PDB file of C-alpha atoms in Angstrom:
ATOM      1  CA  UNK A 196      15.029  -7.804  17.597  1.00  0.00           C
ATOM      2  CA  UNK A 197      13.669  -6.236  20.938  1.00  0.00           C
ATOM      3  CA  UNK A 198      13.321  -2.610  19.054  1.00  0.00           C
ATOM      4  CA  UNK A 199      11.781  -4.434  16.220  1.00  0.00           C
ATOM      5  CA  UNK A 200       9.200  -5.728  18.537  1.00  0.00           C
ATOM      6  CA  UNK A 201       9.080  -2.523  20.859  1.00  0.00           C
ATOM      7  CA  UNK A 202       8.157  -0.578  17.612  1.00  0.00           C
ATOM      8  CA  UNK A 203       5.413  -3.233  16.581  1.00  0.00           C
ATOM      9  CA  UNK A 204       3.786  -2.686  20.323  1.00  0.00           C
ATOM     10  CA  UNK A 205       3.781   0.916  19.950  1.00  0.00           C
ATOM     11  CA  UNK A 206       2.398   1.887  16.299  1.00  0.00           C
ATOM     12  CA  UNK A 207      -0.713   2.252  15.620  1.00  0.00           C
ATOM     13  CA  UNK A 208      -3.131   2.515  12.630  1.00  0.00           C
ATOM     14  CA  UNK A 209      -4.578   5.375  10.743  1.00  0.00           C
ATOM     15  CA  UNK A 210      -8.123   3.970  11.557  1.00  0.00           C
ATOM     16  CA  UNK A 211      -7.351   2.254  15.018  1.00  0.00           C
ATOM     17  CA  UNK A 212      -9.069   5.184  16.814  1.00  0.00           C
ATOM     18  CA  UNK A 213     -12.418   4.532  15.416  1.00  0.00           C
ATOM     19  CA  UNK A 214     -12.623   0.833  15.439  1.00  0.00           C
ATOM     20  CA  UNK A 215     -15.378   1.284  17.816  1.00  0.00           C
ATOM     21  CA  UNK A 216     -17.277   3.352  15.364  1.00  0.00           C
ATOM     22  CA  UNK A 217     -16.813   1.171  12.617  1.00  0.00           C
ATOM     23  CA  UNK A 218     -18.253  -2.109  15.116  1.00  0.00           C
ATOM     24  CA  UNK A 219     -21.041   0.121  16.111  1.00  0.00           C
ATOM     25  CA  UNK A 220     -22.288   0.800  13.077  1.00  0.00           C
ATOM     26  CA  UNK A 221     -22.301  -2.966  11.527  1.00  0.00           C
ATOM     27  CA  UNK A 222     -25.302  -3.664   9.899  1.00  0.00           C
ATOM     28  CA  UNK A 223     -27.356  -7.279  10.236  1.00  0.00           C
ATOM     29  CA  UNK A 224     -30.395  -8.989   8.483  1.00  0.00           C
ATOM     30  CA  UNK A 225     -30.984  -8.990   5.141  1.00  0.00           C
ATOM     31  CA  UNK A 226     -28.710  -5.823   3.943  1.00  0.00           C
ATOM     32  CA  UNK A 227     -26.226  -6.749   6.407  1.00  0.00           C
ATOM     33  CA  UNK A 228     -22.551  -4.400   5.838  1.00  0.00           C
ATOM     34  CA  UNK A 229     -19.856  -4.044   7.716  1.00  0.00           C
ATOM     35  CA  UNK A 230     -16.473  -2.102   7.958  1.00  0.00           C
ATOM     36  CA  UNK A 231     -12.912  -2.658   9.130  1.00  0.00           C
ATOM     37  CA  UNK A 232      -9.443  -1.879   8.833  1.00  0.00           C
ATOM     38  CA  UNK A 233      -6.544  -4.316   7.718  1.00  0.00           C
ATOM     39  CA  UNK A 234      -3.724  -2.571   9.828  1.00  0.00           C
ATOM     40  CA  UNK A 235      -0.244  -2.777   8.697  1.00  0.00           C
ATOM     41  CA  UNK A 236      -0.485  -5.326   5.634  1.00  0.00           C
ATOM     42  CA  UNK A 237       2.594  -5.577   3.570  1.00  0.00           C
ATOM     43  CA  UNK A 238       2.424  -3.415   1.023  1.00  0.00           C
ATOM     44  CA  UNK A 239       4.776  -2.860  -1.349  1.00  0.00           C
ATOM     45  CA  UNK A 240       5.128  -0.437  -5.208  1.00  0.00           C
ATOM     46  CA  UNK A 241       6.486  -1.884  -8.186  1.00  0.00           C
ATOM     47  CA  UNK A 242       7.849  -0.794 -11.642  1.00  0.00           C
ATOM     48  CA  UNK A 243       9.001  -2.713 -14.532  1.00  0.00           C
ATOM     49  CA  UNK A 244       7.896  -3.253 -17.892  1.00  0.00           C
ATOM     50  CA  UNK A 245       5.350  -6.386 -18.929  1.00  0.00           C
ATOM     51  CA  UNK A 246       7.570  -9.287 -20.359  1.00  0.00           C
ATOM     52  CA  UNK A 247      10.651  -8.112 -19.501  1.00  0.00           C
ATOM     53  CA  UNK A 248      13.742  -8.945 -17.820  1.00  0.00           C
ATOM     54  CA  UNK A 249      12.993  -6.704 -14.980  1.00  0.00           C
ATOM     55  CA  UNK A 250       9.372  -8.532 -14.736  1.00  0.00           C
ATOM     56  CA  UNK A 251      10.423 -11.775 -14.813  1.00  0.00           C
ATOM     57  CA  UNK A 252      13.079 -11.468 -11.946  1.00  0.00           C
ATOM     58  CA  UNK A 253       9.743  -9.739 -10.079  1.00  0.00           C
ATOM     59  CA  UNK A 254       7.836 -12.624 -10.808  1.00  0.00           C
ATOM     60  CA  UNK A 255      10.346 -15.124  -9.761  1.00  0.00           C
ATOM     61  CA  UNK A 256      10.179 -14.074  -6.478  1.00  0.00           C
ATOM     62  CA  UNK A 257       6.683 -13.725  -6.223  1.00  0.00           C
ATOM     63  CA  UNK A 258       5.880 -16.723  -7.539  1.00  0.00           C
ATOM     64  CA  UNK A 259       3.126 -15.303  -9.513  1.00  0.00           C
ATOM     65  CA  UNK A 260       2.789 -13.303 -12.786  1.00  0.00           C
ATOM     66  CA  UNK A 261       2.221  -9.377 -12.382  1.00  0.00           C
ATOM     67  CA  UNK A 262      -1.611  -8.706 -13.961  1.00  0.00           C
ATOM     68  CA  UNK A 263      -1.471  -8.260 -17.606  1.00  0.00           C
ATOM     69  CA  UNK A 264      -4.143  -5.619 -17.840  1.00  0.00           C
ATOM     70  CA  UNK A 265      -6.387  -2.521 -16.175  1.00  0.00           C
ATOM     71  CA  UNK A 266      -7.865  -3.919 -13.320  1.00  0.00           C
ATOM     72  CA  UNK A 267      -6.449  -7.060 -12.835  1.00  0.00           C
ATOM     73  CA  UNK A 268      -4.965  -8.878 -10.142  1.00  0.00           C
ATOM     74  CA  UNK A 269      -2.940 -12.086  -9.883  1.00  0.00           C
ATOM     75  CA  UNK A 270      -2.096 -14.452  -6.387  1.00  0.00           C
ATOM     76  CA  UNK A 271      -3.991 -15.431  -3.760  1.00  0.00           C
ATOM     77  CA  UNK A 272      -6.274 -12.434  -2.250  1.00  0.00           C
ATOM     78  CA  UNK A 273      -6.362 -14.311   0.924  1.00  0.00           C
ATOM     79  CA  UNK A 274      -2.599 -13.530   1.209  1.00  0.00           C
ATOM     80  CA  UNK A 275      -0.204 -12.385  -1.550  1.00  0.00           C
ATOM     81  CA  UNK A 276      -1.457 -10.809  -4.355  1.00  0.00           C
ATOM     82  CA  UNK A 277      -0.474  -8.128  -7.082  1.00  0.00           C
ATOM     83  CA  UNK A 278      -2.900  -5.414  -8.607  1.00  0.00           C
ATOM     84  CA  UNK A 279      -2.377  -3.315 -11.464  1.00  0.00           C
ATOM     85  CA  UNK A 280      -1.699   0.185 -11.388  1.00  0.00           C
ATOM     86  CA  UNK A 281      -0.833   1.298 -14.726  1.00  0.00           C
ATOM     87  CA  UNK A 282       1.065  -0.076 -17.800  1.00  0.00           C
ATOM     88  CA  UNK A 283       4.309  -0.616 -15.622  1.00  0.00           C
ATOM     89  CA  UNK A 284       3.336  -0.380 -11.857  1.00  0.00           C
ATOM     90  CA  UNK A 285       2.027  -2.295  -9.700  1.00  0.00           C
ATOM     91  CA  UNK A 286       1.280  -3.366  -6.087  1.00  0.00           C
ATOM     92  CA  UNK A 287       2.311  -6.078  -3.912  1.00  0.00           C
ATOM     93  CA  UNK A 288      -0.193  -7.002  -0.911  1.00  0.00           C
ATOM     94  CA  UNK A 289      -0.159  -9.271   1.862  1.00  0.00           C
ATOM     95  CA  UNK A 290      -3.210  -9.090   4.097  1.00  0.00           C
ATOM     96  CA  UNK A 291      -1.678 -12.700   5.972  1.00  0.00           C
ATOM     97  CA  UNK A 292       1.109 -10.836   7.759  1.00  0.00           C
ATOM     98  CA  UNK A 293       2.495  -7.294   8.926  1.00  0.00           C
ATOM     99  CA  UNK A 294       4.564  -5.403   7.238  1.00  0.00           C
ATOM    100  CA  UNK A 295       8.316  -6.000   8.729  1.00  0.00           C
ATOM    101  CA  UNK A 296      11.466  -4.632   8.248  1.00  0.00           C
ATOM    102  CA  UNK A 297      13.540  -6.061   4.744  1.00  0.00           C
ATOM    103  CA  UNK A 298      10.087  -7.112   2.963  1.00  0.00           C
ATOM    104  CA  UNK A 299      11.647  -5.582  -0.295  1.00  0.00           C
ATOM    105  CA  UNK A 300      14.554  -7.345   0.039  1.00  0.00           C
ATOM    106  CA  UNK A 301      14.864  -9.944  -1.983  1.00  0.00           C
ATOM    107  CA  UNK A 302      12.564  -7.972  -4.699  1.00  0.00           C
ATOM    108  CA  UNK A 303      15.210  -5.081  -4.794  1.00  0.00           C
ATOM    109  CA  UNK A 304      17.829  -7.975  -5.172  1.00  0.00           C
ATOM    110  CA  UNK A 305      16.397  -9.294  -7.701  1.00  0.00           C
ATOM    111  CA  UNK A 306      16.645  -5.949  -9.742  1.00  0.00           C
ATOM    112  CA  UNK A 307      20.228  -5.647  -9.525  1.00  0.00           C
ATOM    113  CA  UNK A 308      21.641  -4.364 -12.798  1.00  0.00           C
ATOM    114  CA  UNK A 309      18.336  -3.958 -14.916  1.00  0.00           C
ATOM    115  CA  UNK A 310      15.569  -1.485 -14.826  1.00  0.00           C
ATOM    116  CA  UNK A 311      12.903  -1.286 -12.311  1.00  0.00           C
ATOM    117  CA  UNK A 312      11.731  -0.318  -8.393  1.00  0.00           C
ATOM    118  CA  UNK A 313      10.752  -1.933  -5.461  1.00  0.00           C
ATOM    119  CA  UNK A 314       9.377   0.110  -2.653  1.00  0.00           C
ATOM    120  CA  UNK A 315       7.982  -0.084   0.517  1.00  0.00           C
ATOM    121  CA  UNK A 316       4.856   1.876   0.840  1.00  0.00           C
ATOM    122  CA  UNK A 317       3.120  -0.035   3.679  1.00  0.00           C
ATOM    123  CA  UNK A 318       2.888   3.385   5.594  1.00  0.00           C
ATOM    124  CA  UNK A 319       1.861   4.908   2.408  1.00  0.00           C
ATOM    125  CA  UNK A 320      -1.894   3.902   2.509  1.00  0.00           C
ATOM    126  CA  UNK A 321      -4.135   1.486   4.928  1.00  0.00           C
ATOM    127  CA  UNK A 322      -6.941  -1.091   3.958  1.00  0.00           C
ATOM    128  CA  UNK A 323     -10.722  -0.754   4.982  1.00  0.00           C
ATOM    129  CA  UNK A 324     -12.827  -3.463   4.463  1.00  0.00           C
ATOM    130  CA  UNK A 325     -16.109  -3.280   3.969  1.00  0.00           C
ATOM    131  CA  UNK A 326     -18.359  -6.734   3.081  1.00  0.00           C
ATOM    132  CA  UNK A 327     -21.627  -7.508   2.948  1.00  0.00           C
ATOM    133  CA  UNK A 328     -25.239  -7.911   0.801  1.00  0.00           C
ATOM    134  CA  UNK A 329     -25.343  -4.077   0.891  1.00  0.00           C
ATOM    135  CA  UNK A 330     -21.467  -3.311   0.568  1.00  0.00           C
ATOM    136  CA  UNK A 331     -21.769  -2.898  -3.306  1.00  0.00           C
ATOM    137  CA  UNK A 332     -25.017  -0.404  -2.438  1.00  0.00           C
ATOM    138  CA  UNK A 333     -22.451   1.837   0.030  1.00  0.00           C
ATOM    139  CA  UNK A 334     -20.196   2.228  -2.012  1.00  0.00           C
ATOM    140  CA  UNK A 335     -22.206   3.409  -4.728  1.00  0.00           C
ATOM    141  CA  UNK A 336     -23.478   6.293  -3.076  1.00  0.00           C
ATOM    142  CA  UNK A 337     -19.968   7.802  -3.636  1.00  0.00           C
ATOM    143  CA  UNK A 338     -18.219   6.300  -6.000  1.00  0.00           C
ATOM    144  CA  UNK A 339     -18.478   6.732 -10.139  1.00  0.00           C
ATOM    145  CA  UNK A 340     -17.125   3.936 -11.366  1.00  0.00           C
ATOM    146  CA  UNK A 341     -19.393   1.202 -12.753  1.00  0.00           C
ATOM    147  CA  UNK A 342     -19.227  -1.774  -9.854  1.00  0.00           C
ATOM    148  CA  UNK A 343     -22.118  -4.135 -11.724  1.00  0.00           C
ATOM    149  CA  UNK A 344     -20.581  -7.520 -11.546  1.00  0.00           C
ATOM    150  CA  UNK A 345     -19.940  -7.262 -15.373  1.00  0.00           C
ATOM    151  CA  UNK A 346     -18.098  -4.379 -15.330  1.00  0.00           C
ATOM    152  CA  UNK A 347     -16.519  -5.143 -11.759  1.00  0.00           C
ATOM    153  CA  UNK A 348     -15.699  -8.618 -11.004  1.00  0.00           C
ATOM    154  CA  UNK A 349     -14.191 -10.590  -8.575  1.00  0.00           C
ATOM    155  CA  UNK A 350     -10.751  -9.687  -8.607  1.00  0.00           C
ATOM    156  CA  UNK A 351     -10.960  -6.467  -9.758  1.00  0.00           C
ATOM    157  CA  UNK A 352      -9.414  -3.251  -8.661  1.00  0.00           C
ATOM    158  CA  UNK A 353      -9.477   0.212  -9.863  1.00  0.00           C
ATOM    159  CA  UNK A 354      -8.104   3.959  -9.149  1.00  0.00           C
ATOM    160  CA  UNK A 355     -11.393   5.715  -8.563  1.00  0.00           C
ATOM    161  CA  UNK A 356     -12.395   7.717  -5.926  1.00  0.00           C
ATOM    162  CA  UNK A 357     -15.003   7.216  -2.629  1.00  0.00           C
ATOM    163  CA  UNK A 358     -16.511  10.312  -1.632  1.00  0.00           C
ATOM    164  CA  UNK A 359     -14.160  12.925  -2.207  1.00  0.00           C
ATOM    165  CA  UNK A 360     -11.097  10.298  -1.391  1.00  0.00           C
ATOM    166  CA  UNK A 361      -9.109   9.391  -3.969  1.00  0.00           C
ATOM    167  CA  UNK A 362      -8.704   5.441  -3.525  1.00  0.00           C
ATOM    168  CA  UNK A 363      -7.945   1.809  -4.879  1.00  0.00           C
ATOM    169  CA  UNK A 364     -10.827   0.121  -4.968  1.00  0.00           C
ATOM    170  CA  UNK A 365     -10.184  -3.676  -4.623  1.00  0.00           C
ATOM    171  CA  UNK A 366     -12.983  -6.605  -5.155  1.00  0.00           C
ATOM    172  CA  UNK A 367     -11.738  -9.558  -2.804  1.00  0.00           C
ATOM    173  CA  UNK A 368     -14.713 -11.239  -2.449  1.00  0.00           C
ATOM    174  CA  UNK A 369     -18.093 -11.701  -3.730  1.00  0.00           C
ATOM    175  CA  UNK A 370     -19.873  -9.480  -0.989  1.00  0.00           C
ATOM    176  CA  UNK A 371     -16.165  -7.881  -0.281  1.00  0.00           C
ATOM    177  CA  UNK A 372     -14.451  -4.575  -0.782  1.00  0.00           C
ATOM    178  CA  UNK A 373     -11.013  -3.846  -0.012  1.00  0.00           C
ATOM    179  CA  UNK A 374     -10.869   0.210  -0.082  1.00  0.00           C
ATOM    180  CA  UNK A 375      -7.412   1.937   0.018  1.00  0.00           C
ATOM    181  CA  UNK A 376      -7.131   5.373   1.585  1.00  0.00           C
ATOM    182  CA  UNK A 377      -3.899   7.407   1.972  1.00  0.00           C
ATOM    183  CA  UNK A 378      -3.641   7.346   5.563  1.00  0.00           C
ATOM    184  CA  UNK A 379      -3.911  11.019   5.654  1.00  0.00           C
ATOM    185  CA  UNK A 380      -7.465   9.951   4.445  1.00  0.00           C
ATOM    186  CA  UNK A 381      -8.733   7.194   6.376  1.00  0.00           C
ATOM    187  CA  UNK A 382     -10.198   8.837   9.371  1.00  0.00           C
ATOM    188  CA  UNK A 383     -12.118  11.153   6.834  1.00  0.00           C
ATOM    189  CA  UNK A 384     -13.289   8.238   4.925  1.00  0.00           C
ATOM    190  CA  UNK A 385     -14.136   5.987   7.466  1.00  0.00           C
ATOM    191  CA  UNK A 386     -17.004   7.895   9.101  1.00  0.00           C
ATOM    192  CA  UNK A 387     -17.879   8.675   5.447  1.00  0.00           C
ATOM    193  CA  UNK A 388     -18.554   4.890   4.926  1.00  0.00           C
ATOM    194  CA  UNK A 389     -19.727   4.713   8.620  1.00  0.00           C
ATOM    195  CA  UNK A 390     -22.731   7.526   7.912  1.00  0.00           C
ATOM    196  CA  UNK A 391     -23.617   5.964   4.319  1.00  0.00           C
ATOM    197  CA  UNK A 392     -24.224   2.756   6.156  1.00  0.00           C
ATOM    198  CA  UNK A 393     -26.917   4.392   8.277  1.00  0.00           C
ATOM    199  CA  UNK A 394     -29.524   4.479   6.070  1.00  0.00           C
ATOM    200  CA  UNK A 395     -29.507   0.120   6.220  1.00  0.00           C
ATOM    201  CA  UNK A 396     -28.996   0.464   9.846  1.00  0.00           C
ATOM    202  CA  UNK A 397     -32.282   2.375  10.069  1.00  0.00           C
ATOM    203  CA  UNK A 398     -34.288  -0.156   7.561  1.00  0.00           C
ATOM    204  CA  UNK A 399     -32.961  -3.317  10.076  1.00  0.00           C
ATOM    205  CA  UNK A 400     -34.735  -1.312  13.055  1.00  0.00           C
ATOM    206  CA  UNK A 401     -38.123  -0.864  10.620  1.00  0.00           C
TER     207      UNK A 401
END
């Protein structure tokens, strides 16, 4: 327990180094945005087939369906949800906690003797947040895929890319945007976001 919680005090997040960029450069007024990370949220990759037996053990502990369909999501985007990847994978998240030691536990359990993965990839990528009136508009100025409400909703997520960053795009809220960068990525993409949100920054001063 005492490494457990030595490691914990010593990691640190692919972003953590430019939280004070990303506070700086919050927007107010009108076209207010702002950006920041979600360190260390449980994340975790599965695979299994809709409707099967494999699914169904997955969704027993879950205690939610996986998404039926391209961009869907299922749970509570406050805390534990699932989006959809593809056909047969999909990903866990848990923005309510950190990601701990034995998280797939019970979901590797659970596939004992029939077909299907659970895996941890909580290191694999990290979350950046960015919400607001003018989050939508940021985003935009990078990113290809259609994000009108009636094409995006609520909910919502998507492979896509930001920039040049490949990413999942993830509508939590109505003015929020969950955007997940391979931490390899995130320090590229933040000051990306960070100089896209400029151009508001400089209307709030006029």
């Amino acid at each position: 327990m005492a490494e457990t919680l030595m490691t914990r005090s010593i990691r640190t997040s692919p972003a953590a180094h430019l939280e004070s960029l990303m506070v700086a450069a919050e927007v107010t007024g009108a076209r207010a945005v702002s950006l920041h990370e979600l360190p260390f949220a449980v994340q975790i990759g599965l695979r299994a087939v809709p409707d099967s037996e494999s699914a169904r053990a997955l969704e027993a502990v879950l205690g939610v369906q996986l998404p039926a369909g391209h961009g869907q999501s299922t749970g509570d985007a406050s805390g534990q949800h699932v989006l959809w990847l593809s056909p047969d994978e999909f990903l866990v998240v848990d923005v309510s906690r950190e990601q701990s030691t034995g998280d797939v536990d019970s979901l590797e359990a659970a596939l004992e003797g029939v077909p299907g993965q659970a895996l941890d990839l909580s290191a694999n990528r990290t979350i950046l947040v960015l919400a607001g009136p003018a989050a939508r508009d940021v985003l935009e100025k990078g990113c290809q895929a259609d994000l009108h409400p009636r094409s995006f909703p609520v909910g919502h997520a998507i492979v896509t890319a930001v920039g040049p960053v490949p990413v999942l795009l993830h509508r939590s809220g109505e003015r929020e945007y969950r955007v997940y960068p391979r931490a390899s990525f995130a320090d590229f993409l933040v000051r990306w976001l960070v100089d896209s949100m400029a151009e508001f920054r400089q209307e709030e001063v006029l």
